[in-house]
Coordinates of C-alpha atoms in Angstrom, one line a residue:
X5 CA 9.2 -15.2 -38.4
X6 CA 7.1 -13.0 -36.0
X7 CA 8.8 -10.2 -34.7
X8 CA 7.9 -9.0 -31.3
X9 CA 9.8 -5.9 -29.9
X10 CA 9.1 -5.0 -26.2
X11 CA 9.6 -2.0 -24.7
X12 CA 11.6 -1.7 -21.2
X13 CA 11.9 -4.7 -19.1
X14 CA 12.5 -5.1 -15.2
X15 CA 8.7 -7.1 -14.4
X16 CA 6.8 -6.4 -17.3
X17 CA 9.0 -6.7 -20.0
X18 CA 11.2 -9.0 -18.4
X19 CA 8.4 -11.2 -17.6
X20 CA 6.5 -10.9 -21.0
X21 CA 9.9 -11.9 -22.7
X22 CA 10.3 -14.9 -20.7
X23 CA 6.4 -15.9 -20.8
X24 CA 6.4 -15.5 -24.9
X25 CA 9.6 -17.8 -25.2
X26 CA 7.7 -20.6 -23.2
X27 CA 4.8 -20.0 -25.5
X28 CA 6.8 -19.7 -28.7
X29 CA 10.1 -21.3 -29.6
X30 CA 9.8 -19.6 -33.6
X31 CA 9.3 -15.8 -32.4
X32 CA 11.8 -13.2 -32.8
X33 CA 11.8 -11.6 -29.8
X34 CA 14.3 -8.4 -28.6
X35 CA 13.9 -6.0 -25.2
X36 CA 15.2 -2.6 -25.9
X37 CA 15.7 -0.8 -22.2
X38 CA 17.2 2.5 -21.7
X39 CA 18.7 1.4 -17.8
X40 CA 21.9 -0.8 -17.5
X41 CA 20.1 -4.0 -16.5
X42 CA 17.3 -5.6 -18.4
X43 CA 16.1 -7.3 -14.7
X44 CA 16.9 -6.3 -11.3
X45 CA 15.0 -6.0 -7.9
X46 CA 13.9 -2.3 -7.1
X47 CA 11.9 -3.1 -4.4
X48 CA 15.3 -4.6 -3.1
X49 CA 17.1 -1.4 -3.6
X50 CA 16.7 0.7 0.2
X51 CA 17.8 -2.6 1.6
X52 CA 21.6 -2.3 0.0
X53 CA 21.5 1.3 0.9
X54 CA 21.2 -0.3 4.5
X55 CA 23.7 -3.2 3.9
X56 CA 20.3 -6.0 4.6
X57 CA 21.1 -7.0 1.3
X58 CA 24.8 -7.2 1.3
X59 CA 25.6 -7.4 -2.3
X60 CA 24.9 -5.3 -4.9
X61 CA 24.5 -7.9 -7.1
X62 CA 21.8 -9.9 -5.0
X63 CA 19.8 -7.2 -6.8
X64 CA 20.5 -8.1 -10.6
X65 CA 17.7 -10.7 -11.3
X66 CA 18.4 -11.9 -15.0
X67 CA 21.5 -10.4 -17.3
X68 CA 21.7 -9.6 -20.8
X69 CA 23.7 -12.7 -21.2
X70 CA 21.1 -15.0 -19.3
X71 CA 18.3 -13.8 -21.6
X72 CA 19.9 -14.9 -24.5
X73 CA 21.8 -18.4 -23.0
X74 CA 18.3 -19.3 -21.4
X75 CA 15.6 -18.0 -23.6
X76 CA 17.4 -16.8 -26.8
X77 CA 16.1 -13.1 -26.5
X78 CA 18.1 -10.1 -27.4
X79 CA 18.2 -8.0 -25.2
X80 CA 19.7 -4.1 -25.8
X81 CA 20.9 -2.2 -22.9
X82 CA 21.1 1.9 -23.2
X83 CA 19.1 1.6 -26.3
X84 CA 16.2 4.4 -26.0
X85 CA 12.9 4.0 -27.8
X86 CA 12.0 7.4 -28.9
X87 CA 9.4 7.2 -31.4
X88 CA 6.9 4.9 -33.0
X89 CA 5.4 4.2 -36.5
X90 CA 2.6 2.7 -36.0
X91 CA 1.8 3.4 -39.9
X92 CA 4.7 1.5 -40.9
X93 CA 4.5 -1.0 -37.7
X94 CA 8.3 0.1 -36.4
X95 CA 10.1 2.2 -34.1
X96 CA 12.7 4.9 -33.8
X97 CA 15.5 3.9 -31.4
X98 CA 18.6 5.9 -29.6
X99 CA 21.9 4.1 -28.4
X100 CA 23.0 5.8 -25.8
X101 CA 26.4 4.2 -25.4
X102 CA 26.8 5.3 -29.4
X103 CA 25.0 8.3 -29.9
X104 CA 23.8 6.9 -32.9
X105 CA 19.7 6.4 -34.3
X106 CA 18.6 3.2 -35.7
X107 CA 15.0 1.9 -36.7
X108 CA 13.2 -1.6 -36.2
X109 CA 10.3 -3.4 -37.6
X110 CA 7.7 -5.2 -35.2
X111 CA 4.8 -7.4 -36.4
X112 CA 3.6 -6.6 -32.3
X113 CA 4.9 -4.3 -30.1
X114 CA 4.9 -4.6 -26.1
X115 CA 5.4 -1.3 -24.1
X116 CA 6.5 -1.7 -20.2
X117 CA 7.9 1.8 -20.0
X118 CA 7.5 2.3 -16.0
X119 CA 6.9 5.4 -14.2
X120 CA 9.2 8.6 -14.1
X121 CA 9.9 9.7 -10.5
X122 CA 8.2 13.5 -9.7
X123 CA 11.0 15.5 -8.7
X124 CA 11.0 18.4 -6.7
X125 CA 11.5 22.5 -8.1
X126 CA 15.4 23.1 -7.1
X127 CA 17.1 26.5 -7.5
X128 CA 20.2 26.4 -9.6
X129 CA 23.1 23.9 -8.5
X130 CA 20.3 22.5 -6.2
X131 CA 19.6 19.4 -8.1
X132 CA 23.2 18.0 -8.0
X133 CA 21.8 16.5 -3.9
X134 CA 18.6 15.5 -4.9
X135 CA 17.9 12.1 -6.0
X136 CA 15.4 9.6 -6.6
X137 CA 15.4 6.1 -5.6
X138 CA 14.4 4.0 -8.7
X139 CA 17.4 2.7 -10.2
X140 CA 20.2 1.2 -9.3
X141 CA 22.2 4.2 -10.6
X142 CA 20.2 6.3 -8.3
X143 CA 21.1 3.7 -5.6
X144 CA 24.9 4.0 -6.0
X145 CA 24.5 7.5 -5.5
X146 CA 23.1 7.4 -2.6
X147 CA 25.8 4.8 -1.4
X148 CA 28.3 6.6 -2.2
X149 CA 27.5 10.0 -0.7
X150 CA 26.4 8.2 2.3
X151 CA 29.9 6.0 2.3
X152 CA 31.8 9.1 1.7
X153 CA 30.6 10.9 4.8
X154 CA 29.5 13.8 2.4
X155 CA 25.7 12.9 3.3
X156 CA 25.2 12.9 7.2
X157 CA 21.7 14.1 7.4
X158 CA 19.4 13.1 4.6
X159 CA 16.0 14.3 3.9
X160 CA 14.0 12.1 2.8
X161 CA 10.5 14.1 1.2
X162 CA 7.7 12.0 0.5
X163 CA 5.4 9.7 2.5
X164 CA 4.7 6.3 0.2
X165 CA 6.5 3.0 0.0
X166 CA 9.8 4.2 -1.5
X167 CA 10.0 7.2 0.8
X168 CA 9.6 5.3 4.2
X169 CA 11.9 2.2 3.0
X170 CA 14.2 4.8 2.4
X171 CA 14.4 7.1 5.7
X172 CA 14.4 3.2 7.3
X173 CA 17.1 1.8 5.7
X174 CA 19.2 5.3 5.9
X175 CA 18.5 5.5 9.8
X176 CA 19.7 1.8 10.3
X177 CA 22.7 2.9 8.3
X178 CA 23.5 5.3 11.0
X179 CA 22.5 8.1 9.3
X180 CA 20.8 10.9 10.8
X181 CA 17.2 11.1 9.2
X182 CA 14.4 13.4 8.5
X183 CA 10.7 12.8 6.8
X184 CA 9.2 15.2 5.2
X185 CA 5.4 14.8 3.9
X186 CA 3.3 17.8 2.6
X187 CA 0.0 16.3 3.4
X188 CA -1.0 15.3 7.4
X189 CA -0.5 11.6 6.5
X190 CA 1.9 8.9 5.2
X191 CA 0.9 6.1 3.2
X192 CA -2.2 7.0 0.7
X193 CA -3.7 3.3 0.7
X194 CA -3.8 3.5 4.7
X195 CA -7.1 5.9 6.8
X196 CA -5.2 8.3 9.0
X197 CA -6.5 6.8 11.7
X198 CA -4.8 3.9 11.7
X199 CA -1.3 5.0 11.2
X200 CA -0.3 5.8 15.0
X201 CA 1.4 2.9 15.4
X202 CA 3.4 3.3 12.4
X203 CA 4.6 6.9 13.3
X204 CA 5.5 5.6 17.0
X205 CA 7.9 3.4 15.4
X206 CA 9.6 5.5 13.2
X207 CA 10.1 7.8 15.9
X208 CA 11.2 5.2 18.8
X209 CA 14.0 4.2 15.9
X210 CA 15.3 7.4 15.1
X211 CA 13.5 8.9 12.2
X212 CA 12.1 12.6 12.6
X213 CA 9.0 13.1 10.6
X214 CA 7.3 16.7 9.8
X215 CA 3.9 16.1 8.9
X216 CA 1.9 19.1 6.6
X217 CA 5.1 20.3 5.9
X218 CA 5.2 21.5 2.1
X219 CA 8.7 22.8 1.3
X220 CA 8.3 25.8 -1.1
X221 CA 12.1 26.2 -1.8
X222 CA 15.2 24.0 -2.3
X223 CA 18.5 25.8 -2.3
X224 CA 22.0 25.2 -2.8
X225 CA 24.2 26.0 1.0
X226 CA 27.6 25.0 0.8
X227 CA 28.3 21.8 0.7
X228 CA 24.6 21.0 1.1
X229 CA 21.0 21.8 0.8
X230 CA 18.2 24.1 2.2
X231 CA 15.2 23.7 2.4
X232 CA 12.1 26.2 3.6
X233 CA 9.6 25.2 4.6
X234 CA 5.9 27.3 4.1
X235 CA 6.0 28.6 7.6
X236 CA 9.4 29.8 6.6
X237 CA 11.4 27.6 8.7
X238 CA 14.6 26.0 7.2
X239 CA 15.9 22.5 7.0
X240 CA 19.8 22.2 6.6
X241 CA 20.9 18.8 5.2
X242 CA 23.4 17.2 3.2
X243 CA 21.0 14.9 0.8
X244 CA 17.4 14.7 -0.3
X245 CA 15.8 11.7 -1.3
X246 CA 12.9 12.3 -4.1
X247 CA 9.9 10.1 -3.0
X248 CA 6.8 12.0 -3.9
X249 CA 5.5 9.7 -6.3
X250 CA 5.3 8.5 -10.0
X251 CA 4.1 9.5 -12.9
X252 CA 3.0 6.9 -15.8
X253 CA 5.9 6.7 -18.5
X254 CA 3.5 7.2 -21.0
X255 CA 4.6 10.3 -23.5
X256 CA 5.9 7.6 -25.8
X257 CA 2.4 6.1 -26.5
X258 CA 0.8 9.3 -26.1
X259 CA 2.8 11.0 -29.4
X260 CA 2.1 7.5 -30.9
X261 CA -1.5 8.6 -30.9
X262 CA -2.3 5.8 -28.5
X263 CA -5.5 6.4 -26.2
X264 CA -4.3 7.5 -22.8
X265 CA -6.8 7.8 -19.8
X266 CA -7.4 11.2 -17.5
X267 CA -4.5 9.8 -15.2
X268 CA -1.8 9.7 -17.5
X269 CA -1.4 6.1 -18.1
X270 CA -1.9 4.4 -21.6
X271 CA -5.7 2.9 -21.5
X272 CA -5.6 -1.0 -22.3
X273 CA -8.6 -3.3 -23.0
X274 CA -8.8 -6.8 -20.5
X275 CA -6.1 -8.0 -22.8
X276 CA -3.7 -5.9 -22.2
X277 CA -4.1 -3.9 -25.8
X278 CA -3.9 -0.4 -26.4
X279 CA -6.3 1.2 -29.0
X280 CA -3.9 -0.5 -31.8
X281 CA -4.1 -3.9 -32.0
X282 CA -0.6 -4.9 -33.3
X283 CA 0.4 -2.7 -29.8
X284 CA -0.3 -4.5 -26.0
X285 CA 1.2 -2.5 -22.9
X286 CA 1.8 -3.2 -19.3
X287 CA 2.7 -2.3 -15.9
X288 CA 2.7 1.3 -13.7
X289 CA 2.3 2.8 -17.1
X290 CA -1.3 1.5 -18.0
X291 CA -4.4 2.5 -17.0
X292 CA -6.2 -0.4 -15.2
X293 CA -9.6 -0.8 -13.5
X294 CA -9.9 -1.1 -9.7
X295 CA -11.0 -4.6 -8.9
X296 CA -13.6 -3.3 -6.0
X297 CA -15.5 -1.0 -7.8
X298 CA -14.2 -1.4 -11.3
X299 CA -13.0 2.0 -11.9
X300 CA -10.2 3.8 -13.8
X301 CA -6.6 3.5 -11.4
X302 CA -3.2 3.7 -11.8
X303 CA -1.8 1.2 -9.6
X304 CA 2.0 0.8 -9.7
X305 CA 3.0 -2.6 -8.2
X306 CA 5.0 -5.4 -9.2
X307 CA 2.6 -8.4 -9.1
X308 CA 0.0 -7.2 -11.2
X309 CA 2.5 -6.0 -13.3
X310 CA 4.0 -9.2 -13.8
X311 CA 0.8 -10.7 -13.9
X312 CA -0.3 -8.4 -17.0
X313 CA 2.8 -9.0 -18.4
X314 CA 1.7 -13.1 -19.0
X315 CA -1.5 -12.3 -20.1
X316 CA -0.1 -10.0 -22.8
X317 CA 2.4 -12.6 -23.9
X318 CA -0.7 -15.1 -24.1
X319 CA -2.4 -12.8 -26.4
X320 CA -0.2 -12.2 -28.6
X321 CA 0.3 -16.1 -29.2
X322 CA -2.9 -16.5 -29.6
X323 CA -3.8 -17.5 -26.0
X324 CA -7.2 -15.8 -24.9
X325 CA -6.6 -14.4 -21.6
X326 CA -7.7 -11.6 -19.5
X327 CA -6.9 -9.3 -16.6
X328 CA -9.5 -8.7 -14.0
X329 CA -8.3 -5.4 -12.2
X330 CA -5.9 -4.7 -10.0
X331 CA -7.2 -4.4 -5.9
X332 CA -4.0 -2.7 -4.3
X333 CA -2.7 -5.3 -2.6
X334 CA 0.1 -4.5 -0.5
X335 CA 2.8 -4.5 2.4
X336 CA 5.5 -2.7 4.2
X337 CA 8.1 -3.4 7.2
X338 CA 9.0 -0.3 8.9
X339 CA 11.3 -1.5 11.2
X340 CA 9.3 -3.9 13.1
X341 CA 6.2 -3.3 12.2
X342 CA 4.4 -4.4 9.5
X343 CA 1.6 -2.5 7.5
X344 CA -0.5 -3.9 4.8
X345 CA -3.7 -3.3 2.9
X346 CA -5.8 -4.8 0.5
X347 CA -9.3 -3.7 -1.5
X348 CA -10.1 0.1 -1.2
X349 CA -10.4 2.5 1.7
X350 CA -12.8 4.2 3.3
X351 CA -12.2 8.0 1.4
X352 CA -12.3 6.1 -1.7
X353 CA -15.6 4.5 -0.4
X354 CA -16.5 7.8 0.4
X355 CA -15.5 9.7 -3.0
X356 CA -17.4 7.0 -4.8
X357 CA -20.8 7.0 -2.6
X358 CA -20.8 3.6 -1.6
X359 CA -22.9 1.9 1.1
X360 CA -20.9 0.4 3.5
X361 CA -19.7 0.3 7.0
X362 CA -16.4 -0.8 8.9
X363 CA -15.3 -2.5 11.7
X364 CA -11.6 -2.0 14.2
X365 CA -10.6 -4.5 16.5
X366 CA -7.5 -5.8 17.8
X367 CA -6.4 -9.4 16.9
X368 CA -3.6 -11.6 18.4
X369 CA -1.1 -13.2 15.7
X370 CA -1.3 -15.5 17.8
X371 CA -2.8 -17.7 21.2
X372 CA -2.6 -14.7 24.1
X373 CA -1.3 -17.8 26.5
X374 CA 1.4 -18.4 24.3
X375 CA 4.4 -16.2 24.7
X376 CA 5.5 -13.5 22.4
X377 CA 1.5 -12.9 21.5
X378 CA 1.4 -9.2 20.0
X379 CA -1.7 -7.5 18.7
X380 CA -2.4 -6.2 14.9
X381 CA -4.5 -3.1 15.2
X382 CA -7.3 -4.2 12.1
X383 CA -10.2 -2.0 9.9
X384 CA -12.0 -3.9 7.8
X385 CA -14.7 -2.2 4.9
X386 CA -17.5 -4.1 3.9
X387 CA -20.9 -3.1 1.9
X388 CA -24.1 -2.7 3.3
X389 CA -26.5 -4.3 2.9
X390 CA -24.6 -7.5 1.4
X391 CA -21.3 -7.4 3.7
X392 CA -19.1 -8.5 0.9
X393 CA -15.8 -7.4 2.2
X394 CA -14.2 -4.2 0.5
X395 CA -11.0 -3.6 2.2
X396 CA -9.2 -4.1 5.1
X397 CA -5.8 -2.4 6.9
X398 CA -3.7 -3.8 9.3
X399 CA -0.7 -3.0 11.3
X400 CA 1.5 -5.4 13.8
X401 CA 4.4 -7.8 14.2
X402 CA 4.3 -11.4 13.2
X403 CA 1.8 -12.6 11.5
X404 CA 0.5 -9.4 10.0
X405 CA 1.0 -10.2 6.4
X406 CA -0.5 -13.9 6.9
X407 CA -4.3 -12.2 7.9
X408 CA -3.7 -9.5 5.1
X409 CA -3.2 -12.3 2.1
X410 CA -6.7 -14.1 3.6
X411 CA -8.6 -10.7 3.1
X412 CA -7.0 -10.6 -0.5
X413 CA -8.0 -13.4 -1.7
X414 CA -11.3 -12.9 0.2
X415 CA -11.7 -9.8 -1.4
X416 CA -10.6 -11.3 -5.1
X417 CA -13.5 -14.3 -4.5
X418 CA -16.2 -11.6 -3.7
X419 CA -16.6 -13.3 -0.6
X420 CA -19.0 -12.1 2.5
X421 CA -18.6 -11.6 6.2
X422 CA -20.3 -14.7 6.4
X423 CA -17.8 -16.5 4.3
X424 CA -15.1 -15.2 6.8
X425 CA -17.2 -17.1 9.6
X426 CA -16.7 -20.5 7.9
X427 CA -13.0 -20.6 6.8
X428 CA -11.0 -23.0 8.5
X429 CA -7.6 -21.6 8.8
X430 CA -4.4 -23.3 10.7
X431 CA -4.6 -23.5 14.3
X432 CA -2.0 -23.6 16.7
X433 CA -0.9 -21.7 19.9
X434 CA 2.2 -20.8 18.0
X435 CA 0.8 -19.5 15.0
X436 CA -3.0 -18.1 15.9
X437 CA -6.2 -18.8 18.2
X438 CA -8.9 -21.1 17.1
X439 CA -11.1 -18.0 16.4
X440 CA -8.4 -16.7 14.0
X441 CA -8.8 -12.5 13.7
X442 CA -9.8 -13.4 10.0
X443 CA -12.9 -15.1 11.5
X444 CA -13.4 -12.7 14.3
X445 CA -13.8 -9.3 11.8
X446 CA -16.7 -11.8 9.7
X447 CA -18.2 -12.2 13.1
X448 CA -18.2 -8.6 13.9
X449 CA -19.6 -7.6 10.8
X450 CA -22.7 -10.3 10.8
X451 CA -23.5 -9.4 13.9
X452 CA -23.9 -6.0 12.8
X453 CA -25.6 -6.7 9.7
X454 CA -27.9 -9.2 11.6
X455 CA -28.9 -6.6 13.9
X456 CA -27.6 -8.3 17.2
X457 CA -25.5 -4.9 18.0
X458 CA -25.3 -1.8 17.2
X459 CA -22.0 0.2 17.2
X460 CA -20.7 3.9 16.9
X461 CA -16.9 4.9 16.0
X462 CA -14.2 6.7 17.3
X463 CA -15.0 10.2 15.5
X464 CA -18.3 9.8 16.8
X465 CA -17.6 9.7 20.7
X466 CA -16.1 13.4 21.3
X467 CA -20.4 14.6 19.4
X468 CA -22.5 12.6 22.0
X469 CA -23.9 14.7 23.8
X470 CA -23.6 15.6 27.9
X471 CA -26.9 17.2 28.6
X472 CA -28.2 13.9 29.7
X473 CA -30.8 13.3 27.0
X474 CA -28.1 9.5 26.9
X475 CA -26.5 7.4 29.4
X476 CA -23.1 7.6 28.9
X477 CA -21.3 4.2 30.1
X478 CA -17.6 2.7 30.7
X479 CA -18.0 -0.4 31.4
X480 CA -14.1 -1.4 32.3
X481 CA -12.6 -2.1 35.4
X482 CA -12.1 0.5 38.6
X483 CA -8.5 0.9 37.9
X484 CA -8.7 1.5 34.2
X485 CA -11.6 3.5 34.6
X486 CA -9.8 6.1 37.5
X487 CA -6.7 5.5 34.7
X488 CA -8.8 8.1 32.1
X489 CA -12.0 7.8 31.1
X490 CA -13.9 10.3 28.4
X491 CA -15.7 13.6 29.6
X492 CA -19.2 12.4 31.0
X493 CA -19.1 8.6 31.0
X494 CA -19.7 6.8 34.4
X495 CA -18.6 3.4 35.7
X496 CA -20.4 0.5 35.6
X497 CA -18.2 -2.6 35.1
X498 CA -19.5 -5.1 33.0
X499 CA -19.5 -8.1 35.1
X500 CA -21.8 -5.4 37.8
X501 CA -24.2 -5.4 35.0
X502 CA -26.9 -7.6 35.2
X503 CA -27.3 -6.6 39.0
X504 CA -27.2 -3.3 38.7
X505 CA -30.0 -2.6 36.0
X506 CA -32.4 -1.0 38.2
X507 CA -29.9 1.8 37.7
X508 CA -30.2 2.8 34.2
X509 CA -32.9 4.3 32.8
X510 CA -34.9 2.0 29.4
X511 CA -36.1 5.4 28.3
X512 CA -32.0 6.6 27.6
X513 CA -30.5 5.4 24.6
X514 CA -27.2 4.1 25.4
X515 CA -23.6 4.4 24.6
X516 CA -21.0 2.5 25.9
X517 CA -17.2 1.3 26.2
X518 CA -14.4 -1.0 27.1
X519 CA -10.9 -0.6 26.2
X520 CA -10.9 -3.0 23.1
X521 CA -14.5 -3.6 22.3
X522 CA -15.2 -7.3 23.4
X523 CA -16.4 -6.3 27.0
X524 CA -19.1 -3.5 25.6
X525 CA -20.2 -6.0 23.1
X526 CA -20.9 -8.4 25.8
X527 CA -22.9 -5.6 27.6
X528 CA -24.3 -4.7 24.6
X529 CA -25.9 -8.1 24.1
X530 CA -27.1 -8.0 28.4
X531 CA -28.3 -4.7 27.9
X532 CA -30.5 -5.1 24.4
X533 CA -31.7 -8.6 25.7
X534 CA -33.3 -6.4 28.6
X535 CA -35.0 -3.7 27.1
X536 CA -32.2 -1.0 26.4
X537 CA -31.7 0.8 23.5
X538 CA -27.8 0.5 22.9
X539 CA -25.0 1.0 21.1
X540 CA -21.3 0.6 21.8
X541 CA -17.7 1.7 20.4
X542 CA -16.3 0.1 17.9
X543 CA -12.6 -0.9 18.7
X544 CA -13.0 0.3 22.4
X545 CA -11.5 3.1 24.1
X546 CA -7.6 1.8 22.8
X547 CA -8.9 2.7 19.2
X548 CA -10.2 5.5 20.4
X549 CA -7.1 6.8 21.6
X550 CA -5.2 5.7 19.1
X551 CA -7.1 7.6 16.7
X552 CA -6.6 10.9 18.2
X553 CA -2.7 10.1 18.4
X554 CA -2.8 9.9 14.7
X555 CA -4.4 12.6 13.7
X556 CA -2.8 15.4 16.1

């Protein structure tokens, strides 16, 4: 009987255990993973902390029990694989409940070994407060520090996912929270221009956040912690939460002598093998290529690791299947907001030299006439010359994730600006407008790419210059103009326009704005259908604004 021994579970080796008993009634098939639970939601785990998820075990997905009743896999909780044979096709494994070493035989092997969370330097006796939130061991610590009243302000130190589900779940628990990120952003898939909104609302709901704060020195005080900061300020609290990434788990296959790639993760083909064939891996610990541009990432997300984990199972039945890359797909509620991404963003664009160009606008979730209408704040990438679309970044309310899942699968089917024009997506006051903003950012970018209008951005607007070489022009109303305006624009509404041309001079480029972006493009289009040369501000004057609120 085929032997197949897999290495850690939760969505990779969970998954690839279930997907090979569908495939194969006659394999042997046993998960060895270190944790107490073979299966469980960690994506799930800041909302217990919180009480969202009122029951600790909503979180356990499949038990040791279940595999074997349901799919007749073994499954071997706090059983450590420490070393593998690839000579004699076997591996070296550690009970932990025992304290005893043991050795098994594989005909393949499966390794979904995770990540292993960084963790911050700590002086002596430091460490005993500081946690990460992977497990649901780490989760219970927090709960119970937390539930204890020991822990009344946590730090939370870190600026991705599991850092900013954390300091929201903590505040809604009551507890007084602090952010801190050592680099001037949160969010690494996200441009920093974007993220305003997202820092509004963790303020308005009670988080404090300390951008460019690096914290050069944990210490024991007390009951609690210290922490100083670079400009030698301190930071008394009672907890700190570990969220400043992950590394791949990947030492196993490394002192296997498997291949591993210049980020740490263990390199697999588009089958999900390592460099030994009898050995397939899978997960945050591999080294995948970025769909986009079909480079070397490591990605750590749960879909494609589930997804690699069924193609893996299919090749090792026999079933030729293959994994096209992994595009970053994802999402986050921060109280209510929602923030997603798909694709690549613009300093990866950058870092790799590509052509392209983007485009901001704000789109309703839904008909403006029909109440409750909120606005996403949208950037979408796309490559010049062909305007296949790259990536795109949103942030708003309702409806949010809906527009993000059409750029992602627009992204996967390689599809243009001009394929964004023609999809027919569900209409109805309640649920969007017939020009849905999916549409709308595919008729931004042909008009660009068509030459119909021309266009400038947000870091571009504080460089024009005021000598009057270039007409300057706001072309809002009176009351929004006398509301604030930029240094050297004047006033010229656009519905004043077409009767007032006589007052601008042909022999002026010029550059011009509304709030949003609409109303410039309209006097874009009057003024280059008359003879002007013209250009006008992507996203309007809101963007504008927006932009400089982030990045202060």
């Amino acid at each position: 009987m085929t032997r197949v021994l897999i290495v850690g579970g939760v969505a990779g080796g969970a998954t690839a255990a279930a997907r090979l008993r569908r495939l194969n009634e006659n394999l042997e098939i046993v998960v060895f993973e270190r944790g107490s639970a073979v299966s469980f939601a960690n994506c799930g785990l800041p909302y217990h902390i919180s009480g969202v998820i009122p029951k600790r075990s909503n979180l356990l997905l499949q038990s040791k029990e279940g595999f074997w009743e349901r799919y007749r896999v073994e499954v071997r909780l706090r059983n450590e694989v420490t070393a593998i044979n690839r000579e004699a096709k076997s591996i070296q494994v550690r009970d932990l409940e025992k304290g005893v070493d043991y050795e098994e035989r594989y005909d393949y092997l499966l390794l979904s070994p995770g990540t292993c969370p960084r963790m911050p330097e700590c002086e002596p006796g430091a460490e005993e407060l500081v946690h990460p939130l992977r497990t649901l061991e780490d989760m219970d610590a927090i709960i119970a520090a937390i539930t204890d009243g020991q822990a009344q302000h946590v730090v939370v130190m870190g600026g991705g996912y599991v850092a900013l589900e954390a300091a929201e779940n903590l505040a809604e628990a009551g507890v007084k929270t602090t952010l801190v990120q050592r680099s001037e952003k949160l969010l690494p898939p996200f441009d920093p221009e974007m993220l305003a909104p997202l820092y509004s609302e963790l303020g308005s709901n009670g988080v404090h956040m300390l951008l460019e704060t690096p914290i050069v020195r944990i210490s024991r005080q007390g009951d609690g912690l210290c922490l100083e900061r670079k400009n030698g300020k301190l930071i008394e609290c009672d907890l700190l939460i570990a969220g400043i990434g992950v590394e791949p788990a990947s030492k196993l296959a490394e002192a296997a002598g498997l291949a591993i790639g210049k980020r740490g993760g263990i390199v697999v083909d588009e089958h999900m093998q390592t460099s030994d064939p009898f050995i397939f891996a899978v997960g945050d610990a591999v080294e995948i290529n970025e769909f986009v541009t079909q480079t070397p990432a490591q990605i750590a997300l749960a879909g494609p690791a589930n997804r690699q984990a069924r193609i893996a199972a299919d090749n090792i039945c026999g079933i030729p299947s293959v994994y096209t890359g992994t595009q970053g797909s994802c999402i986050i509620k921060v109280f209510g907001l929602t923030a997603a991404a798909t694709g690549i963003n613009e300093s990866t664009a950058k870092s790799l030299g590509l052509s392209y160009d983007k485009v901001y606008f704000y789109g309703g979730n839904h008909a403006s006439y029909y109440p409750g209408a909120e606005d996403m704040a949208i950037k979408v990438l796309f490559e010049v010359p062909s305007g296949r679309i790259l990536g795109a970044q949103l942030l708003g309310k309702d409806g949010t994730d809906k527009r993000a899942d059409i750029f992602a699968v627009a992204i996967r089917a390689q599809m243009t600006a001009e394929d964004l024009t023609r999809l027919e997506l569900c209409y109805a006051p309640h649920y969007s407008s017939a020009k849905d903003p999916v549409n709308v950012a595919g008729l931004m970018i042909t008009n660009l790419l068509l030459g119909r209008v021309a266009q400038y951005h947000w870091h571009d607007l504080d460089d024009l210059p005021l000598d009057g070489s270039v007409t300057l022009l706001d072309v809002r109303t009176t009351r929004e103009f006398v509301n604030g305006a930029a240094e050297g624009f004047i006033h010229l509404p656009v519905d004043e326009l077409r009767e007032r041309l006589g007052e601008l001079d042909k022999s002026k480029p010029i550059y011009l704005y509304c709030y949003s972006g609409l109303r410039s493009y309209v006097a874009a289009r009057i003024l280059s259908q008359n003879g002007f040369t013209v250009s006008h501000l992507c996203g309007g004057y809101r963007f504008y604004q927006q932009a400089q609120i982030a990045l202060l």
